[in-house]
Amino acid sequence: MSTSSMSRRLSQKTILITGASSGIGRSTALEFARTAPDCRLIVTARRVAALAELKSCIEKEFPGVSVLVYKLDVSNQNEVSGIVEKLPPGWREVDVLVNNAGLVKGVDQVGSISPTDIADMINTNIVGLISLTQEVLRSMLSRGGHGDILNVGSIAGRDGYAGGSIYCATKAAVRTFTEALRKEMVSTRVRIMEIDPGQVETEFSVVRFRGDKEKADTVYA
Ligand SMILES: NC(=O)c1ccc[n+]([C@@H]2O[C@H](COP(=O)([O-])OP(=O)(O)OC[C@H]3O[C@@H](n4cnc5c(N)ncnc54)[C@H](OP(=O)(O)O)[C@@H]3O)[C@@H](O)[C@H]2O)c1
């Protein structure tokens, strides 16, 4: 599809991106702004200062784009529940949902993985993604059944690796959840997509190594 037909399709659309405070989510927000300079972006994550910085960066470069900064921890059910109604008026009709928020913790092997790390990964990568999808999908269906939902999986969901068992399992779950949802939506105009990146240099490894940038850098060396 040419850039101009993509621009037309995304014109005036409201796009909600999770995990927009860094890495792939942040770049995705910028790419939407570049492609559709009159779109409306809801950028969400836990770190609102980084989102505010992204908002000013987008508004400076693409003055026609409206940006709403919204604090959202996808692993917190209270924050996700009823989110569409909690958005300010004028922002509730989400046309495109990008479920990008995700994390990996540690490189521990099965038998030594901390229950907290297991819960963090499952509650963010699986439960958070599913819960938010349910909220936004209900709204899309109630408005005639159209929209786009894009889930960020990983090649790790297709091929497990030592030291990544839980993360890999969460991304395998994203993959089969996405496949099943796509089949459920086949007779609607809600399109269900997944992108499975390979290795991308973001804050991902810094989070994995709990802030140890030096260790994280060795991953990409
Ligand atoms: N980098 C890679 O090599 C790679 C490869 C394949 C797939 N992926 C996937 O790509 C996605 C983005 O990762 P990235 O590489 O861009 O890493 P990143 O730079 O660490 O970004 C992760 C984003 O997720 C957000 N996030 C984490 N936990 C969250 C929570 N509980 N609620 C809301 N937001 C949360 C973070 O924001 P806050 O901390 O501000 O909340 C951050 O914006 C993830 O799903 C990851 O699994 C990455």
mmCIF file of C-alpha atoms and ligand atoms in Angstrom:
data_model
loop_
_atom_site.group_PDB
_atom_site.id
_atom_site.type_symbol
_atom_site.label_atom_id
_atom_site.label_comp_id
_atom_site.label_asym_id
_atom_site.label_seq_id
_atom_site.Cartn_x
_atom_site.Cartn_y
_atom_site.Cartn_z
ATOM 1 C CA MET A 1 0.000 0.000 0.000
ATOM 2 C CA SER A 2 1.376 3.436 -0.909
ATOM 3 C CA THR A 3 2.058 5.971 1.814
ATOM 4 C CA SER A 4 -0.737 8.204 0.528
ATOM 5 C CA SER A 5 -3.383 5.474 0.611
ATOM 6 C CA MET A 6 -2.194 4.534 4.112
ATOM 7 C CA SER A 7 -2.393 8.208 5.092
ATOM 8 C CA ARG A 8 -5.964 8.335 3.803
ATOM 9 C CA ARG A 9 -6.959 5.174 5.683
ATOM 10 C CA LEU A 10 -5.475 6.468 8.926
ATOM 11 C CA SER A 11 -6.744 10.016 8.486
ATOM 12 C CA GLN A 12 -8.482 11.268 11.680
ATOM 13 C CA LYS A 13 -8.204 7.824 13.255
ATOM 14 C CA THR A 14 -7.747 7.428 16.995
ATOM 15 C CA ILE A 15 -4.844 5.112 17.719
ATOM 16 C CA LEU A 16 -4.061 3.757 21.190
ATOM 17 C CA ILE A 17 -0.554 2.421 21.746
ATOM 18 C CA THR A 18 0.577 0.631 24.909
ATOM 19 C CA GLY A 19 4.196 0.813 26.016
ATOM 20 C CA ALA A 20 4.752 4.020 24.053
ATOM 21 C CA SER A 21 7.329 5.397 26.509
ATOM 22 C CA SER A 22 10.266 3.682 24.809
ATOM 23 C CA GLY A 23 11.532 1.364 22.101
ATOM 24 C CA ILE A 24 9.155 -0.113 19.559
ATOM 25 C CA GLY A 25 6.044 1.567 21.015
ATOM 26 C CA ARG A 26 7.616 5.021 20.905
ATOM 27 C CA SER A 27 8.829 4.463 17.328
ATOM 28 C CA THR A 28 5.395 3.169 16.341
ATOM 29 C CA ALA A 29 3.779 6.380 17.612
ATOM 30 C CA LEU A 30 6.230 8.465 15.587
ATOM 31 C CA GLU A 31 5.635 6.312 12.514
ATOM 32 C CA PHE A 32 1.848 6.745 12.761
ATOM 33 C CA ALA A 33 2.365 10.506 13.071
ATOM 34 C CA ARG A 34 4.656 10.519 10.034
ATOM 35 C CA THR A 35 2.217 8.414 7.979
ATOM 36 C CA ALA A 36 -1.008 10.171 8.995
ATOM 37 C CA PRO A 37 -0.216 13.746 10.026
ATOM 38 C CA ASP A 38 -3.822 14.330 11.139
ATOM 39 C CA CYS A 39 -4.242 11.234 13.313
ATOM 40 C CA ARG A 40 -4.998 11.193 17.023
ATOM 41 C CA LEU A 41 -2.613 9.269 19.232
ATOM 42 C CA ILE A 42 -3.273 7.976 22.740
ATOM 43 C CA VAL A 43 0.163 7.168 24.078
ATOM 44 C CA THR A 44 0.138 5.008 27.193
ATOM 45 C CA ALA A 45 2.669 3.452 29.581
ATOM 46 C CA ARG A 46 3.596 3.709 33.268
ATOM 47 C CA ARG A 47 6.281 6.399 32.802
ATOM 48 C CA VAL A 48 4.288 9.516 32.014
ATOM 49 C CA ALA A 49 7.307 11.836 31.867
ATOM 50 C CA ALA A 50 8.636 9.888 28.878
ATOM 51 C CA LEU A 51 5.169 10.031 27.286
ATOM 52 C CA ALA A 52 5.026 13.800 27.811
ATOM 53 C CA GLU A 53 8.415 14.130 26.108
ATOM 54 C CA LEU A 54 7.099 12.037 23.190
ATOM 55 C CA LYS A 55 3.977 14.211 22.963
ATOM 56 C CA SER A 56 6.000 17.415 22.667
ATOM 57 C CA CYS A 57 8.333 15.796 20.147
ATOM 58 C CA ILE A 58 5.392 14.680 17.950
ATOM 59 C CA GLU A 59 3.482 17.945 18.262
ATOM 60 C CA LYS A 60 6.579 19.910 17.268
ATOM 61 C CA GLU A 61 7.317 17.780 14.212
ATOM 62 C CA PHE A 62 3.701 17.005 13.208
ATOM 63 C CA PRO A 63 1.491 19.897 14.364
ATOM 64 C CA GLY A 64 -1.658 18.272 12.890
ATOM 65 C CA VAL A 65 -1.396 15.249 15.172
ATOM 66 C CA SER A 66 -3.236 15.365 18.512
ATOM 67 C CA VAL A 67 -1.581 13.435 21.318
ATOM 68 C CA LEU A 68 -3.167 12.327 24.582
ATOM 69 C CA VAL A 69 -0.813 11.135 27.311
ATOM 70 C CA TYR A 70 -2.526 8.488 29.412
ATOM 71 C CA LYS A 71 -0.940 6.598 32.301
ATOM 72 C CA LEU A 72 -1.728 2.917 31.993
ATOM 73 C CA ASP A 73 -0.171 -0.079 33.697
ATOM 74 C CA VAL A 74 -1.617 -2.925 31.628
ATOM 75 C CA SER A 75 -0.876 -5.408 34.422
ATOM 76 C CA ASN A 76 -3.173 -3.489 36.775
ATOM 77 C CA GLN A 77 -6.730 -4.766 36.294
ATOM 78 C CA ASN A 78 -8.192 -1.714 38.031
ATOM 79 C CA GLU A 79 -6.553 0.580 35.487
ATOM 80 C CA VAL A 80 -7.545 -1.521 32.480
ATOM 81 C CA SER A 81 -11.107 -2.217 33.555
ATOM 82 C CA GLY A 82 -13.517 0.322 32.043
ATOM 83 C CA ILE A 83 -10.664 2.169 30.329
ATOM 84 C CA VAL A 84 -12.716 3.260 27.315
ATOM 85 C CA GLU A 85 -15.175 5.112 29.544
ATOM 86 C CA LYS A 86 -12.292 6.556 31.572
ATOM 87 C CA LEU A 87 -10.750 8.214 28.492
ATOM 88 C CA PRO A 88 -11.656 11.900 28.084
ATOM 89 C CA PRO A 89 -14.683 12.645 25.893
ATOM 90 C CA GLY A 90 -13.664 12.767 22.254
ATOM 91 C CA TRP A 91 -11.007 10.083 22.726
ATOM 92 C CA ARG A 92 -13.206 7.068 23.424
ATOM 93 C CA GLU A 93 -13.682 5.791 19.884
ATOM 94 C CA VAL A 94 -10.436 3.897 19.442
ATOM 95 C CA ASP A 95 -9.987 2.794 15.810
ATOM 96 C CA VAL A 96 -6.586 1.165 16.159
ATOM 97 C CA LEU A 97 -5.207 -0.621 19.217
ATOM 98 C CA VAL A 98 -1.518 -1.479 19.320
ATOM 99 C CA ASN A 99 -0.846 -3.948 22.135
ATOM 100 C CA ASN A 100 2.887 -3.406 22.406
ATOM 101 C CA ALA A 101 3.616 -3.207 26.165
ATOM 102 C CA GLY A 102 5.702 -6.149 27.240
ATOM 103 C CA LEU A 103 8.747 -7.146 29.202
ATOM 104 C CA VAL A 104 11.187 -9.893 30.049
ATOM 105 C CA LYS A 105 12.749 -10.323 33.495
ATOM 106 C CA GLY A 106 16.025 -12.146 34.063
ATOM 107 C CA VAL A 107 17.633 -15.125 32.370
ATOM 108 C CA ASP A 108 16.926 -17.660 35.104
ATOM 109 C CA GLN A 109 16.225 -21.218 34.095
ATOM 110 C CA VAL A 110 13.234 -23.297 35.170
ATOM 111 C CA GLY A 111 13.598 -24.230 38.833
ATOM 112 C CA SER A 112 15.164 -20.878 39.764
ATOM 113 C CA ILE A 113 12.709 -18.345 38.370
ATOM 114 C CA SER A 114 11.255 -16.028 40.999
ATOM 115 C CA PRO A 115 7.459 -16.114 41.351
ATOM 116 C CA THR A 116 7.443 -12.312 41.132
ATOM 117 C CA ASP A 117 9.183 -12.353 37.758
ATOM 118 C CA ILE A 118 6.794 -15.052 36.503
ATOM 119 C CA ALA A 119 3.788 -13.012 37.615
ATOM 120 C CA ASP A 120 5.175 -9.758 36.148
ATOM 121 C CA MET A 121 5.690 -11.300 32.719
ATOM 122 C CA ILE A 122 2.373 -13.174 32.637
ATOM 123 C CA ASN A 123 0.345 -10.253 33.991
ATOM 124 C CA THR A 124 1.873 -7.786 31.555
ATOM 125 C CA ASN A 125 2.418 -9.787 28.382
ATOM 126 C CA ILE A 126 -0.649 -12.032 28.542
ATOM 127 C CA VAL A 127 -3.288 -10.858 31.020
ATOM 128 C CA GLY A 128 -2.745 -7.164 30.282
ATOM 129 C CA LEU A 129 -2.919 -7.666 26.534
ATOM 130 C CA ILE A 130 -6.037 -9.839 26.759
ATOM 131 C CA SER A 131 -7.843 -7.531 29.197
ATOM 132 C CA LEU A 132 -7.196 -4.391 27.190
ATOM 133 C CA THR A 133 -8.190 -6.164 23.978
ATOM 134 C CA GLN A 134 -11.512 -7.148 25.551
ATOM 135 C CA GLU A 135 -12.221 -3.569 26.630
ATOM 136 C CA VAL A 136 -11.404 -2.003 23.250
ATOM 137 C CA LEU A 137 -12.949 -4.794 21.185
ATOM 138 C CA ARG A 138 -16.292 -4.420 22.993
ATOM 139 C CA SER A 139 -16.252 -0.761 22.051
ATOM 140 C CA MET A 140 -15.327 -1.512 18.414
ATOM 141 C CA LEU A 141 -18.127 -4.072 18.127
ATOM 142 C CA SER A 142 -20.665 -1.725 19.707
ATOM 143 C CA ARG A 143 -19.803 0.872 17.031
ATOM 144 C CA GLY A 144 -20.588 -1.422 14.110
ATOM 145 C CA GLY A 145 -17.662 -3.806 14.266
ATOM 146 C CA HIS A 146 -14.715 -2.130 12.633
ATOM 147 C CA GLY A 147 -11.178 -1.388 13.722
ATOM 148 C CA ASP A 148 -7.671 -2.768 13.844
ATOM 149 C CA ILE A 149 -5.978 -4.616 16.677
ATOM 150 C CA LEU A 150 -2.271 -5.186 16.356
ATOM 151 C CA ASN A 151 -0.505 -7.413 18.865
ATOM 152 C CA VAL A 152 3.245 -7.379 19.297
ATOM 153 C CA GLY A 153 4.458 -10.933 19.749
ATOM 154 C CA SER A 154 8.012 -12.130 19.233
ATOM 155 C CA ILE A 155 10.004 -14.743 17.396
ATOM 156 C CA ALA A 156 10.534 -16.004 20.964
ATOM 157 C CA GLY A 157 6.910 -17.185 20.834
ATOM 158 C CA ARG A 158 7.767 -19.486 17.964
ATOM 159 C CA ASP A 159 11.091 -20.832 19.177
ATOM 160 C CA GLY A 160 11.790 -21.078 22.909
ATOM 161 C CA TYR A 161 15.312 -20.411 24.162
ATOM 162 C CA ALA A 162 17.173 -21.360 27.362
ATOM 163 C CA GLY A 163 16.808 -18.681 30.024
ATOM 164 C CA GLY A 164 13.650 -17.270 28.451
ATOM 165 C CA SER A 165 11.049 -19.943 29.194
ATOM 166 C CA ILE A 166 8.407 -17.708 30.749
ATOM 167 C CA TYR A 167 8.861 -14.864 28.276
ATOM 168 C CA CYS A 168 8.731 -17.325 25.361
ATOM 169 C CA ALA A 169 5.592 -18.929 26.802
ATOM 170 C CA THR A 170 3.914 -15.516 27.128
ATOM 171 C CA LYS A 171 4.658 -14.710 23.498
ATOM 172 C CA ALA A 172 3.393 -18.130 22.369
ATOM 173 C CA ALA A 173 0.199 -17.259 24.234
ATOM 174 C CA VAL A 174 -0.019 -13.939 22.379
ATOM 175 C CA ARG A 175 0.316 -15.824 19.125
ATOM 176 C CA THR A 176 -2.468 -18.358 19.709
ATOM 177 C CA PHE A 177 -4.724 -15.759 21.365
ATOM 178 C CA THR A 178 -4.290 -13.606 18.263
ATOM 179 C CA GLU A 179 -5.012 -16.521 15.914
ATOM 180 C CA ALA A 180 -8.187 -17.476 17.760
ATOM 181 C CA LEU A 181 -9.382 -13.862 17.933
ATOM 182 C CA ARG A 182 -8.750 -13.430 14.213
ATOM 183 C CA LYS A 183 -11.034 -16.410 13.544
ATOM 184 C CA GLU A 184 -13.692 -15.009 15.884
ATOM 185 C CA MET A 185 -13.615 -11.670 14.029
ATOM 186 C CA VAL A 186 -13.647 -13.124 10.535
ATOM 187 C CA SER A 187 -17.197 -11.964 9.745
ATOM 188 C CA THR A 188 -16.605 -8.445 11.077
ATOM 189 C CA ARG A 189 -14.433 -5.588 9.878
ATOM 190 C CA VAL A 190 -12.232 -5.800 12.946
ATOM 191 C CA ARG A 191 -8.826 -6.823 11.651
ATOM 192 C CA ILE A 192 -6.542 -8.743 13.954
ATOM 193 C CA MET A 193 -2.832 -8.616 13.255
ATOM 194 C CA GLU A 194 0.390 -9.675 14.897
ATOM 195 C CA ILE A 195 3.940 -8.545 14.423
ATOM 196 C CA ASP A 196 6.713 -10.798 15.712
ATOM 197 C CA PRO A 197 9.957 -8.817 15.879
ATOM 198 C CA GLY A 198 13.362 -10.414 16.086
ATOM 199 C CA GLN A 199 16.095 -8.725 18.085
ATOM 200 C CA VAL A 200 15.622 -4.950 18.329
ATOM 201 C CA GLU A 201 17.902 -2.699 20.368
ATOM 202 C CA THR A 202 15.560 -0.958 22.822
ATOM 203 C CA GLU A 203 15.333 -0.792 26.625
ATOM 204 C CA PHE A 204 14.163 -4.408 26.526
ATOM 205 C CA SER A 205 17.487 -5.923 27.665
ATOM 206 C CA VAL A 206 18.060 -3.146 30.206
ATOM 207 C CA VAL A 207 14.757 -4.187 31.821
ATOM 208 C CA ARG A 208 15.743 -7.871 31.561
ATOM 209 C CA PHE A 209 19.015 -7.182 33.416
ATOM 210 C CA ARG A 210 17.239 -4.949 35.955
ATOM 211 C CA GLY A 211 18.901 -1.709 34.853
ATOM 212 C CA ASP A 212 22.403 -3.074 34.132
ATOM 213 C CA LYS A 213 23.106 -1.230 30.868
ATOM 214 C CA GLU A 214 26.554 -2.778 30.430
ATOM 215 C CA LYS A 215 25.134 -6.303 30.557
ATOM 216 C CA ALA A 216 22.297 -5.279 28.236
ATOM 217 C CA ASP A 217 24.755 -3.914 25.680
ATOM 218 C CA THR A 218 26.515 -7.287 25.445
ATOM 219 C CA VAL A 219 23.261 -8.765 24.047
ATOM 220 C CA TYR A 220 23.479 -6.508 20.996
ATOM 221 C CA ALA A 221 27.285 -6.551 20.632
HETATM 222 N N1 LIG B 1 13.495 -5.614 21.728
HETATM 223 C C1 LIG B 1 13.367 -6.813 21.211
HETATM 224 O O1 LIG B 1 14.373 -7.436 20.833
HETATM 225 C C2 LIG B 1 12.011 -7.435 21.037
HETATM 226 C C3 LIG B 1 11.905 -8.581 20.245
HETATM 227 C C4 LIG B 1 10.653 -9.159 20.059
HETATM 228 C C5 LIG B 1 9.543 -8.617 20.671
HETATM 229 N N2 LIG B 1 9.662 -7.521 21.458
HETATM 230 C C6 LIG B 1 8.434 -7.008 22.089
HETATM 231 O O2 LIG B 1 8.263 -5.662 21.702
HETATM 232 C C7 LIG B 1 7.479 -4.990 22.682
HETATM 233 C C8 LIG B 1 8.142 -3.663 23.026
HETATM 234 O O3 LIG B 1 9.400 -3.912 23.634
HETATM 235 P P1 LIG B 1 10.670 -2.994 23.380
HETATM 236 O O4 LIG B 1 11.708 -3.840 22.755
HETATM 237 O O5 LIG B 1 10.277 -1.744 22.726
HETATM 238 O O6 LIG B 1 11.143 -2.780 24.893
HETATM 239 P P2 LIG B 1 11.207 -1.464 25.810
HETATM 240 O O7 LIG B 1 12.030 -0.413 25.160
HETATM 241 O O8 LIG B 1 11.634 -1.965 27.149
HETATM 242 O O9 LIG B 1 9.700 -0.980 25.846
HETATM 243 C C9 LIG B 1 8.717 -1.687 26.541
HETATM 244 C C10 LIG B 1 7.523 -0.793 26.746
HETATM 245 O O10 LIG B 1 6.535 -1.533 27.465
HETATM 246 C C11 LIG B 1 6.087 -0.743 28.530
HETATM 247 N N3 LIG B 1 5.612 -1.563 29.638
HETATM 248 C C12 LIG B 1 6.254 -2.530 30.310
HETATM 249 N N4 LIG B 1 5.483 -3.012 31.298
HETATM 250 C C13 LIG B 1 4.313 -2.325 31.223
HETATM 251 C C14 LIG B 1 3.116 -2.336 31.966
HETATM 252 N N5 LIG B 1 2.927 -3.162 33.003
HETATM 253 N N6 LIG B 1 2.122 -1.496 31.611
HETATM 254 C C15 LIG B 1 2.287 -0.644 30.576
HETATM 255 N N7 LIG B 1 3.394 -0.572 29.849
HETATM 256 C C16 LIG B 1 4.396 -1.393 30.178
HETATM 257 C C17 LIG B 1 7.249 0.138 28.917
HETATM 258 O O11 LIG B 1 6.770 1.349 29.483
HETATM 259 P P3 LIG B 1 6.811 1.744 31.043
HETATM 260 O O12 LIG B 1 8.010 1.092 31.648
HETATM 261 O O13 LIG B 1 6.876 3.232 30.999
HETATM 262 O O14 LIG B 1 5.510 1.252 31.569
HETATM 263 C C18 LIG B 1 7.867 0.432 27.563
HETATM 264 O O15 LIG B 1 7.247 1.555 26.979
HETATM 265 C C19 LIG B 1 7.356 -5.954 23.870
HETATM 266 O O16 LIG B 1 6.098 -6.589 23.827
HETATM 267 C C20 LIG B 1 8.471 -6.961 23.604
HETATM 268 O O17 LIG B 1 8.182 -8.211 24.179
HETATM 269 C C21 LIG B 1 10.875 -6.916 21.643
#
